[in-house]
Short mmCIF file of C-alpha atoms in Angstrom, two decimals:
data_model
loop_
_atom_site.label_atom_id
_atom_site.label_comp_id
_atom_site.label_asym_id
_atom_site.label_seq_id
_atom_site.Cartn_x
_atom_site.Cartn_y
_atom_site.Cartn_z
CA MET A 1404 -91.27 -93.08 132.67
CA GLN A 1405 -93.56 -95.81 134.19
CA PRO A 1406 -91.06 -96.98 137.21
CA ILE A 1407 -89.61 -100.68 137.43
CA THR A 1408 -91.92 -102.55 139.93
CA VAL A 1409 -89.32 -104.82 142.49
CA ALA A 1410 -90.30 -107.41 144.85
CA ILE A 1411 -88.40 -109.00 147.54
CA SER A 1412 -88.54 -113.34 148.71
CA ASP A 1413 -86.27 -114.19 151.14
CA GLN A 1414 -87.80 -116.14 154.74
CA ASN A 1415 -85.06 -114.59 156.09
CA VAL A 1416 -87.19 -110.98 157.49
CA GLY A 1417 -83.60 -109.29 158.92
CA ARG A 1418 -82.33 -109.63 155.61
CA ARG A 1419 -85.34 -108.90 153.54
CA ALA A 1420 -85.68 -106.12 155.35
CA LYS A 1421 -82.26 -104.99 154.61
CA PHE A 1422 -82.83 -105.45 151.20
CA GLU A 1423 -85.98 -103.22 150.98
CA HIS A 1424 -84.64 -100.28 152.76
CA LEU A 1425 -81.53 -100.89 150.40
CA LEU A 1426 -83.91 -100.04 147.83
CA GLN A 1427 -86.50 -97.57 149.09
CA GLY A 1428 -85.85 -94.28 147.35
CA GLU A 1429 -83.94 -95.43 144.78
CA GLN A 1430 -84.98 -93.43 141.19
CA GLY A 1431 -87.40 -95.80 138.92
CA ILE A 1432 -88.15 -98.85 141.28
CA LYS A 1433 -91.37 -98.89 143.00
CA LEU A 1434 -90.65 -100.88 146.14
CA LEU A 1435 -94.14 -103.75 146.12
CA ILE A 1436 -94.78 -105.55 149.24
CA ASN A 1437 -93.33 -109.07 149.72
CA PRO A 1438 -95.62 -111.93 149.03
CA LYS A 1439 -94.49 -113.33 151.99
CA SER A 1440 -93.55 -110.75 154.92
CA ASN A 1441 -97.19 -110.64 155.67
CA GLU A 1442 -98.75 -113.78 154.57
CA ASP A 1443 -99.92 -114.04 157.66
CA ASP A 1444 -101.68 -110.73 157.93
CA MET A 1445 -102.94 -112.14 154.27
CA ILE A 1446 -104.64 -115.29 155.73
CA LYS A 1447 -106.30 -113.73 157.73
CA ASN A 1448 -107.43 -110.97 155.61
CA ARG A 1449 -109.09 -113.16 152.93
CA ARG A 1450 -109.41 -116.46 154.00
CA LEU A 1451 -110.13 -117.95 157.03
CA ILE A 1452 -108.68 -121.33 156.66
CA PRO A 1453 -105.11 -121.84 154.70
CA ARG A 1454 -105.64 -123.39 151.50
CA THR A 1455 -104.07 -126.63 152.55
CA ASN A 1456 -104.34 -128.37 148.54
CA PHE A 1457 -102.07 -125.59 147.42
CA SER A 1458 -97.83 -126.73 147.17
CA PRO A 1459 -96.24 -124.22 149.30
CA VAL A 1460 -94.73 -123.03 145.48
CA GLU A 1461 -97.97 -122.88 144.24
CA ASP A 1462 -98.97 -120.73 146.88
CA MET A 1463 -95.42 -118.70 146.72
CA VAL A 1464 -96.37 -118.16 142.66
CA ALA A 1465 -99.53 -117.15 143.19
CA GLY A 1466 -98.97 -114.10 145.27
CA ILE A 1467 -95.94 -113.23 143.17
CA ARG A 1468 -98.41 -112.93 140.22
CA ARG A 1469 -100.77 -110.65 142.30
CA LEU A 1470 -97.79 -108.74 142.58
CA ASN A 1471 -96.29 -108.83 139.64
CA PRO A 1472 -93.37 -107.40 139.46
CA ARG A 1473 -91.15 -106.84 136.57
CA ILE A 1474 -88.27 -107.51 139.08
CA LEU A 1475 -87.93 -109.86 142.26
CA PHE A 1476 -85.02 -111.11 143.71
CA VAL A 1477 -84.94 -114.31 145.47
CA ASN A 1478 -83.14 -115.93 148.15
CA ILE A 1479 -81.39 -118.55 146.14
CA LYS A 1480 -83.32 -121.61 148.81
CA GLN A 1481 -86.27 -120.88 148.27
CA CYS A 1482 -85.76 -121.53 144.48
CA ILE A 1483 -83.23 -124.03 143.92
CA GLU A 1484 -86.02 -126.65 146.17
CA ALA A 1485 -87.28 -129.49 143.94
CA ASP A 1486 -85.60 -129.17 141.15
CA CYS A 1487 -86.00 -125.41 140.63
CA ALA A 1488 -90.20 -126.16 140.88
CA MET A 1489 -90.02 -122.44 141.45
CA LEU A 1490 -88.65 -121.13 138.67
CA MET A 1491 -90.04 -123.45 135.69
CA SER A 1492 -93.42 -122.11 137.56
CA LEU A 1493 -92.59 -118.46 138.03
CA ARG A 1494 -91.68 -118.95 133.84
CA ARG A 1495 -94.74 -120.06 133.02
CA GLU A 1496 -97.34 -118.23 135.39
CA CYS A 1497 -95.14 -114.96 135.47
CA PRO A 1498 -93.61 -114.69 132.02
CA GLN A 1499 -93.38 -110.96 131.91
CA THR A 1500 -91.18 -111.12 135.93
CA LEU A 1501 -87.29 -111.74 135.70
CA VAL A 1502 -85.99 -113.46 138.54
CA VAL A 1503 -82.71 -112.47 140.65
CA LEU A 1504 -81.39 -115.01 142.77
CA LEU A 1505 -79.19 -113.64 145.82
CA ALA A 1506 -77.01 -115.83 147.51
CA ASP A 1507 -73.49 -116.71 149.32
CA GLU A 1508 -70.48 -117.25 147.74
CA SER A 1509 -70.08 -121.13 148.66
CA VAL A 1510 -68.48 -123.69 146.04
CA GLN A 1511 -71.74 -125.13 146.50
CA GLU A 1512 -74.21 -122.32 146.08
CA GLU A 1513 -71.78 -121.10 142.49
CA ASN A 1514 -73.58 -125.25 141.41
CA GLN A 1515 -76.88 -124.47 142.84
CA VAL A 1516 -76.88 -120.61 141.07
CA LEU A 1517 -75.31 -122.47 137.79
CA HIS A 1518 -78.57 -125.10 138.11
CA ALA A 1519 -80.93 -121.58 138.80
CA LEU A 1520 -80.03 -119.82 135.98
CA ALA A 1521 -80.21 -122.36 133.36
CA SER A 1522 -83.54 -122.61 134.68
CA GLY A 1523 -84.58 -118.91 133.87
CA ALA A 1524 -83.62 -116.72 136.55
CA ARG A 1525 -81.90 -113.28 135.08
CA GLY A 1526 -79.08 -112.34 137.46
CA TYR A 1527 -77.05 -112.73 140.96
CA LEU A 1528 -76.01 -111.19 143.54
CA ASN A 1529 -74.45 -111.33 146.62
CA PHE A 1530 -76.72 -111.41 150.11
CA GLU A 1531 -73.34 -108.51 150.91
CA ALA A 1532 -74.55 -106.16 147.74
CA GLU A 1533 -74.69 -102.13 147.86
CA SER A 1534 -77.62 -100.61 147.01
CA VAL A 1535 -75.80 -99.68 144.35
CA HIS A 1536 -75.78 -102.68 142.54
CA LEU A 1537 -78.75 -103.57 143.79
CA ALA A 1538 -80.20 -100.38 142.31
CA LYS A 1539 -78.32 -101.38 139.01
CA ALA A 1540 -79.11 -104.43 138.39
CA VAL A 1541 -82.16 -103.77 138.36
CA HIS A 1542 -82.26 -101.18 135.46
CA VAL A 1543 -79.33 -103.64 133.71
CA ILE A 1544 -81.79 -106.77 134.06
CA ASP A 1545 -84.89 -104.90 133.18
CA ARG A 1546 -83.73 -103.56 129.96
CA GLY A 1547 -83.14 -107.36 128.96
CA GLU A 1548 -79.75 -108.01 129.72
CA ALA A 1549 -78.07 -110.27 132.44
CA TRP A 1550 -77.03 -109.77 135.52
CA VAL A 1551 -73.99 -112.18 136.92
CA PRO A 1552 -70.48 -111.86 137.66
CA ARG A 1553 -67.62 -112.85 134.62
CA LYS A 1554 -66.45 -115.40 137.02
CA MET A 1555 -69.15 -116.62 137.10
CA LEU A 1556 -70.17 -115.91 133.44
CA GLY A 1557 -67.10 -118.02 132.74
CA LYS A 1558 -68.31 -120.97 134.54
CA ILE A 1559 -71.68 -121.16 131.72
CA ILE A 1560 -69.14 -120.24 128.72
CA ASP A 1561 -67.29 -123.70 130.15
CA GLN A 1562 -70.41 -125.72 129.41
CA VAL A 1563 -71.54 -123.76 127.00
CA SER A 1564 -68.34 -124.28 124.05
CA GLN A 1565 -68.04 -128.00 126.08
CA TRP A 1566 -71.66 -128.45 125.01
CA CYS A 1567 -71.10 -127.02 121.19
CA GLN A 1568 -68.49 -129.47 120.72
CA ILE A 1569 -69.81 -132.42 121.97
CA SER A 1570 -73.33 -131.54 119.79
CA SER A 1571 -70.45 -131.79 117.22
CA GLY A 1572 -69.50 -134.97 117.73
CA GLY A 1573 -65.91 -133.14 119.60
CA TYR A 1574 -65.58 -135.43 122.10
CA LEU A 1575 -66.78 -138.91 120.37
CA ASP A 1576 -63.67 -138.28 118.02
CA SER A 1577 -61.63 -137.92 120.70
CA ALA A 1578 -62.67 -140.90 121.61
CA ARG A 1579 -62.27 -143.62 119.16
CA MET B 441 -46.67 -116.25 128.68
CA ILE B 442 -49.11 -114.08 126.39
CA LEU B 443 -49.56 -114.50 122.57
CA LEU B 444 -49.80 -111.46 120.56
CA ALA B 445 -50.78 -112.52 117.21
CA SER B 446 -51.67 -109.72 114.31
CA GLN B 447 -50.21 -108.27 111.09
CA LEU B 448 -50.06 -104.76 112.04
CA GLU B 449 -47.13 -103.48 113.60
CA ASP B 450 -49.26 -100.67 115.07
CA ALA B 451 -51.98 -102.69 116.60
CA LEU B 452 -48.86 -104.81 118.50
CA ALA B 453 -47.18 -102.09 119.58
CA ARG B 454 -49.82 -100.10 121.30
CA TRP B 455 -50.63 -103.25 122.99
CA LYS B 456 -47.13 -103.99 124.15
CA GLN B 457 -47.81 -100.78 125.85
CA GLY B 458 -50.39 -102.92 128.05
CA MET B 459 -47.79 -105.75 128.30
CA ARG B 460 -45.34 -104.50 131.54
CA GLY B 461 -44.07 -106.85 133.66
CA LEU B 462 -45.54 -109.76 132.03
CA THR B 463 -43.97 -112.20 129.72
CA HIS B 464 -44.84 -111.86 126.29
CA GLU B 465 -43.64 -112.57 122.72
CA PHE B 466 -45.17 -111.79 118.96
CA CYS B 467 -45.93 -113.34 116.09
CA MET B 468 -46.62 -110.84 113.53
CA GLY B 469 -47.30 -113.93 110.19
CA THR B 470 -49.52 -115.72 109.14
CA LEU B 471 -52.33 -118.32 110.65
CA ASP B 472 -50.04 -121.04 109.70
CA LEU B 473 -47.06 -119.01 111.32
CA LEU B 474 -49.34 -118.87 114.39
CA LYS B 475 -50.46 -122.38 114.53
CA GLU B 476 -46.65 -124.19 114.81
CA ASP B 477 -46.44 -120.93 117.51
CA ILE B 478 -49.14 -121.32 119.86
CA GLU B 479 -47.95 -125.25 119.13
CA ARG B 480 -44.98 -124.54 120.20
CA LEU B 481 -45.23 -121.45 123.09
CA LYS B 482 -48.43 -122.52 124.26
CA PRO B 483 -49.02 -119.37 125.48
CA SER B 484 -51.51 -118.63 128.52
CA ILE B 485 -53.11 -115.52 126.99
CA LEU B 486 -53.05 -115.35 123.46
CA LEU B 487 -54.23 -111.82 122.11
CA LEU B 488 -55.81 -112.49 118.92
CA ASP B 489 -56.76 -110.01 116.20
CA TYR B 490 -59.55 -110.95 114.43
CA ASP B 491 -58.38 -109.55 111.63
CA LEU B 492 -55.37 -111.72 110.71
CA HIS B 493 -55.20 -112.58 107.14
CA ASN B 494 -57.38 -116.15 106.56
CA LEU B 495 -58.24 -116.57 109.87
CA GLY B 496 -61.67 -117.19 108.94
CA GLY B 497 -63.82 -115.85 111.69
CA SER B 498 -65.10 -118.97 114.74
CA LYS B 499 -64.01 -121.40 112.60
CA GLY B 500 -60.38 -121.09 112.67
CA VAL B 501 -60.93 -119.63 116.06
CA ALA B 502 -62.21 -123.07 117.29
CA THR B 503 -58.72 -124.51 115.16
CA LEU B 504 -56.49 -122.42 117.34
CA MET B 505 -58.13 -122.75 119.99
CA LYS B 506 -57.62 -127.02 119.19
CA LEU B 507 -54.26 -126.44 119.34
CA SER B 508 -53.33 -125.79 122.88
CA PRO B 509 -56.40 -126.14 124.83
CA GLY B 510 -55.15 -124.35 127.85
CA THR B 511 -54.61 -121.01 125.70
CA LYS B 512 -57.28 -118.37 126.99
CA ILE B 513 -57.66 -116.42 124.16
CA ILE B 514 -58.95 -112.59 123.81
CA ILE B 515 -60.37 -110.87 120.36
CA LEU B 516 -59.43 -108.08 119.58
CA SER B 517 -61.23 -106.30 116.93
CA ASN B 518 -63.26 -103.55 114.74
CA PRO B 519 -66.69 -103.21 115.77
CA ILE B 520 -68.61 -106.40 115.15
CA SER B 521 -71.96 -107.85 115.13
CA ASP B 522 -72.88 -109.34 118.69
CA GLU B 523 -73.83 -112.03 115.98
CA ALA B 524 -70.18 -112.66 115.20
CA GLU B 525 -68.96 -111.62 118.59
CA TRP B 526 -71.17 -114.44 120.37
CA GLU B 527 -70.26 -117.07 117.60
CA LEU B 528 -66.52 -116.10 119.13
CA PHE B 529 -67.44 -117.10 122.30
CA LYS B 530 -69.26 -120.27 121.48
CA ALA B 531 -66.13 -121.63 120.21
CA GLY B 532 -64.54 -120.26 123.26
CA VAL B 533 -62.99 -117.36 123.18
CA ARG B 534 -62.64 -115.93 126.77
CA GLY B 535 -62.52 -112.48 126.10
CA CYS B 536 -63.65 -109.86 123.19
CA CYS B 537 -62.13 -106.16 122.66
CA ARG B 538 -61.46 -103.44 120.34
CA LYS B 539 -58.21 -103.16 118.53
CA ASP B 540 -57.92 -99.78 119.87
CA ILE B 541 -58.57 -100.57 123.17
CA ASP B 542 -56.52 -98.50 126.52
CA PRO B 543 -53.86 -100.88 126.94
CA LYS B 544 -54.41 -100.52 130.65
CA LEU B 545 -57.94 -101.39 130.81
CA LEU B 546 -55.76 -104.31 128.13
CA ARG B 547 -54.62 -105.50 130.51
CA ASN B 548 -56.92 -105.66 133.19
CA ILE B 549 -58.60 -107.53 130.59
CA ILE B 550 -55.86 -109.87 131.22
CA ASN B 551 -55.50 -109.88 134.39
CA ALA B 552 -59.63 -110.94 134.63
CA VAL B 553 -59.30 -113.80 132.12
CA GLN B 554 -56.06 -115.64 133.64
CA GLN B 555 -58.98 -115.84 136.92
CA GLY B 556 -61.18 -117.44 135.08
CA GLU B 557 -63.85 -114.50 134.62
CA LEU B 558 -65.77 -113.87 130.81
CA TRP B 559 -64.77 -110.41 129.23
CA ILE B 560 -68.14 -110.07 126.93
CA ARG B 561 -70.47 -106.90 126.93
CA ARG B 562 -73.56 -107.28 128.94
CA THR B 563 -75.86 -106.83 125.97
CA ILE B 564 -74.89 -110.51 124.71
CA THR B 565 -74.65 -112.12 128.59
CA CYS B 566 -78.32 -112.82 128.31
CA ARG B 567 -77.86 -115.05 125.07
CA LEU B 568 -75.47 -116.97 126.77
CA LEU B 569 -77.79 -117.57 130.23
CA ASP B 570 -80.54 -118.32 127.14
CA GLU B 571 -78.39 -121.01 125.59
CA LEU B 572 -77.48 -122.43 129.25
CA GLY B 573 -81.31 -122.88 129.08
CA ALA B 574 -81.42 -124.56 125.97
CA ILE B 575 -78.21 -126.98 126.86
CA ALA B 576 -80.21 -127.71 130.18
CA LEU B 577 -83.23 -128.60 128.14
CA GLU B 578 -81.35 -130.87 125.70
CA LYS B 579 -79.63 -132.55 128.47
CA ASN B 580 -82.59 -133.44 130.26
CA GLN B 581 -84.87 -134.58 126.83
CA ILE B 582 -81.28 -136.98 126.79
CA LYS B 583 -81.06 -138.69 129.57
CA GLN B 584 -84.57 -138.89 129.53
CA ALA B 585 -84.84 -140.80 125.73
CA ALA B 586 -82.08 -142.89 127.67
CA SER B 587 -83.79 -143.89 130.45
CA ASP B 588 -86.35 -145.01 128.23
CA LEU B 589 -84.48 -147.01 126.26
CA LEU B 590 -83.03 -148.94 129.17
CA ALA B 591 -86.13 -149.41 130.45
CA ASN B 592 -86.72 -151.98 127.69
CA LEU B 593 -83.64 -153.77 128.88
CA THR B 594 -84.10 -156.98 131.05
CA GLN B 595 -82.78 -156.86 134.99
CA ARG B 596 -80.32 -158.95 134.13
CA GLU B 597 -78.99 -156.79 130.84
CA GLN B 598 -79.42 -153.43 132.78
CA GLU B 599 -77.06 -155.03 135.82
CA ILE B 600 -74.24 -155.96 132.90
CA ALA B 601 -75.19 -152.58 130.04
CA THR B 602 -74.90 -150.60 134.39
CA LEU B 603 -71.68 -152.79 134.55
CA VAL B 604 -70.42 -151.27 131.15
CA GLY B 605 -71.12 -148.16 132.51
CA ASN B 606 -69.01 -147.80 134.85
CA GLY B 607 -65.77 -148.83 132.85
CA GLU B 608 -66.14 -152.81 133.20
CA ASN B 609 -64.82 -155.22 130.68
CA ASN B 610 -66.37 -158.11 130.01
CA LYS B 611 -64.11 -160.93 131.95
CA GLN B 612 -64.90 -158.83 135.12
CA ILE B 613 -68.31 -158.50 134.72
CA ALA B 614 -68.63 -162.49 134.50
CA GLN B 615 -66.46 -162.60 137.55
CA ARG B 616 -69.30 -160.17 139.97
CA LEU B 617 -71.75 -161.86 138.45
CA ALA B 618 -70.79 -165.20 138.52
CA ILE B 619 -71.77 -166.33 134.98
CA SER B 620 -69.40 -167.55 132.43
CA GLU B 621 -67.66 -164.12 129.76
CA ARG B 622 -70.15 -166.56 126.97
CA THR B 623 -73.28 -165.08 128.71
CA VAL B 624 -72.08 -161.98 129.10
CA LYS B 625 -71.26 -161.56 126.15
CA ALA B 626 -74.70 -162.91 124.58
CA HIS B 627 -76.71 -160.56 127.12
CA LEU B 628 -74.70 -157.61 125.38
CA THR B 629 -75.45 -158.70 121.98
CA GLU B 630 -79.19 -158.64 122.51
CA VAL B 631 -78.33 -155.13 124.96
CA PHE B 632 -76.43 -153.42 121.76
CA ARG B 633 -79.73 -155.05 119.24
CA LYS B 634 -81.91 -153.62 121.40
CA LEU B 635 -81.10 -150.09 122.47
CA ASN B 636 -79.52 -150.11 118.18
CA VAL B 637 -75.73 -149.17 119.55
CA GLU B 638 -73.26 -150.85 117.98
CA ASP B 639 -70.13 -151.01 120.91
CA ARG B 640 -69.79 -150.37 124.25
CA LEU B 641 -68.54 -146.65 124.27
CA LYS B 642 -71.50 -145.96 122.82
CA LEU B 643 -74.33 -147.82 125.32
CA ALA B 644 -71.72 -146.24 128.51
CA LEU B 645 -72.62 -143.00 127.37
CA ILE B 646 -76.59 -143.80 127.47
CA VAL B 647 -75.99 -145.19 129.81
CA THR B 648 -73.79 -142.80 132.55
CA GLY B 649 -76.45 -140.11 131.30
CA SER B 650 -79.09 -141.67 132.35
CA LEU B 651 -77.72 -143.22 136.07
CA GLU B 652 -76.91 -139.05 136.41
CA SER B 653 -80.41 -138.07 135.58
CA SER B 654 -82.11 -140.63 138.41
CA GLY B 655 -78.99 -139.65 140.76
CA GLN B 656 -78.10 -143.52 141.55
CA THR B 657 -74.71 -144.67 142.33
CA ARG B 658 -72.56 -145.41 140.00
CA SER B 659 -70.71 -148.36 141.47
CA GLY B 660 -71.98 -151.77 142.48
CA ALA B 661 -73.49 -155.12 140.57
CA ASN B 662 -76.76 -154.46 141.79
CA LEU B 663 -78.32 -150.82 140.50
CA HIS B 664 -80.88 -151.08 138.55
CA ILE B 665 -81.76 -148.52 136.29
CA LYS B 666 -85.17 -147.21 136.76
#
């Protein structure tokens, strides 16, 4: 059976190294080099002048498309910039790559996580996640399922059922 | 308070084992009796047998939820399809599990649901994310459509529509803009005609949707809808 290819994108070098270390050696998982981790080398090796006509998002998505991982762990801060432009672009350009968000548990980030999940991310993990959870999330998401804490699922279903109610006219009726 | 509803004594006896230390009551009757109990007791949690006579699946659950919106419903059933289970969650239930569940696990589910968590099978969670994405897309389309509609208004009409969106009445709008109430009414009539809405409630819904999408503040008279 082919291993599941995984890449990690986080501008925090130490944290990225920690995640790569946690995933290394996990059965059935093949870690790919992060597109951002060797960006300088890539530019030196492949082109003398960095591309200035590409936005950072386009540049990052191009790097991910070259790597073509099945699962991509991304720091949520990179995802939510410009109204989740990166997630939208990844969905379009790399539909086979499934994105998992890395974030902390602040309330502000909770709303950002919901927004990012609505924009196509398939999972969410805390920065403090242990290797066993990382590996499990990889396998679960590869199977086409989602990896989201139950509490956040509760918030998502609140939004879904509220919208179902609005769509069926429940709120308008009650406002009359 | 937790309400346990089933017509099967065996099921209730089993679920009761997980209730140690929790205030609970039983409802062993028909759907009508359950409706009465829900309205009277307003339980925090309802453990509901999916096979309760005449429940009517997700529609019946939605009816029960309207009677006590604060009640979190956990469905206990024999194996049902992903589709049927998903419909129950869309109706607003907070958990689904098997009727013959281990009472200890049932207690865990109750604790989780009480803390705002959702007890859902992982195979259905992807539907939840798909639905969330579809809703976000639909909301954006509605906001865009509302913005397009409002762009057809004159600047003065936009100001008045914004103030209606803020919940102000004609007199307040007239005072704020230093014009007569009659002029406000004339502008509003034109706004209603252009947007094809009959009342200020619908106008307010359009305006608030548009303002949220363009990220503008909702206070003050000098707002301009994009």
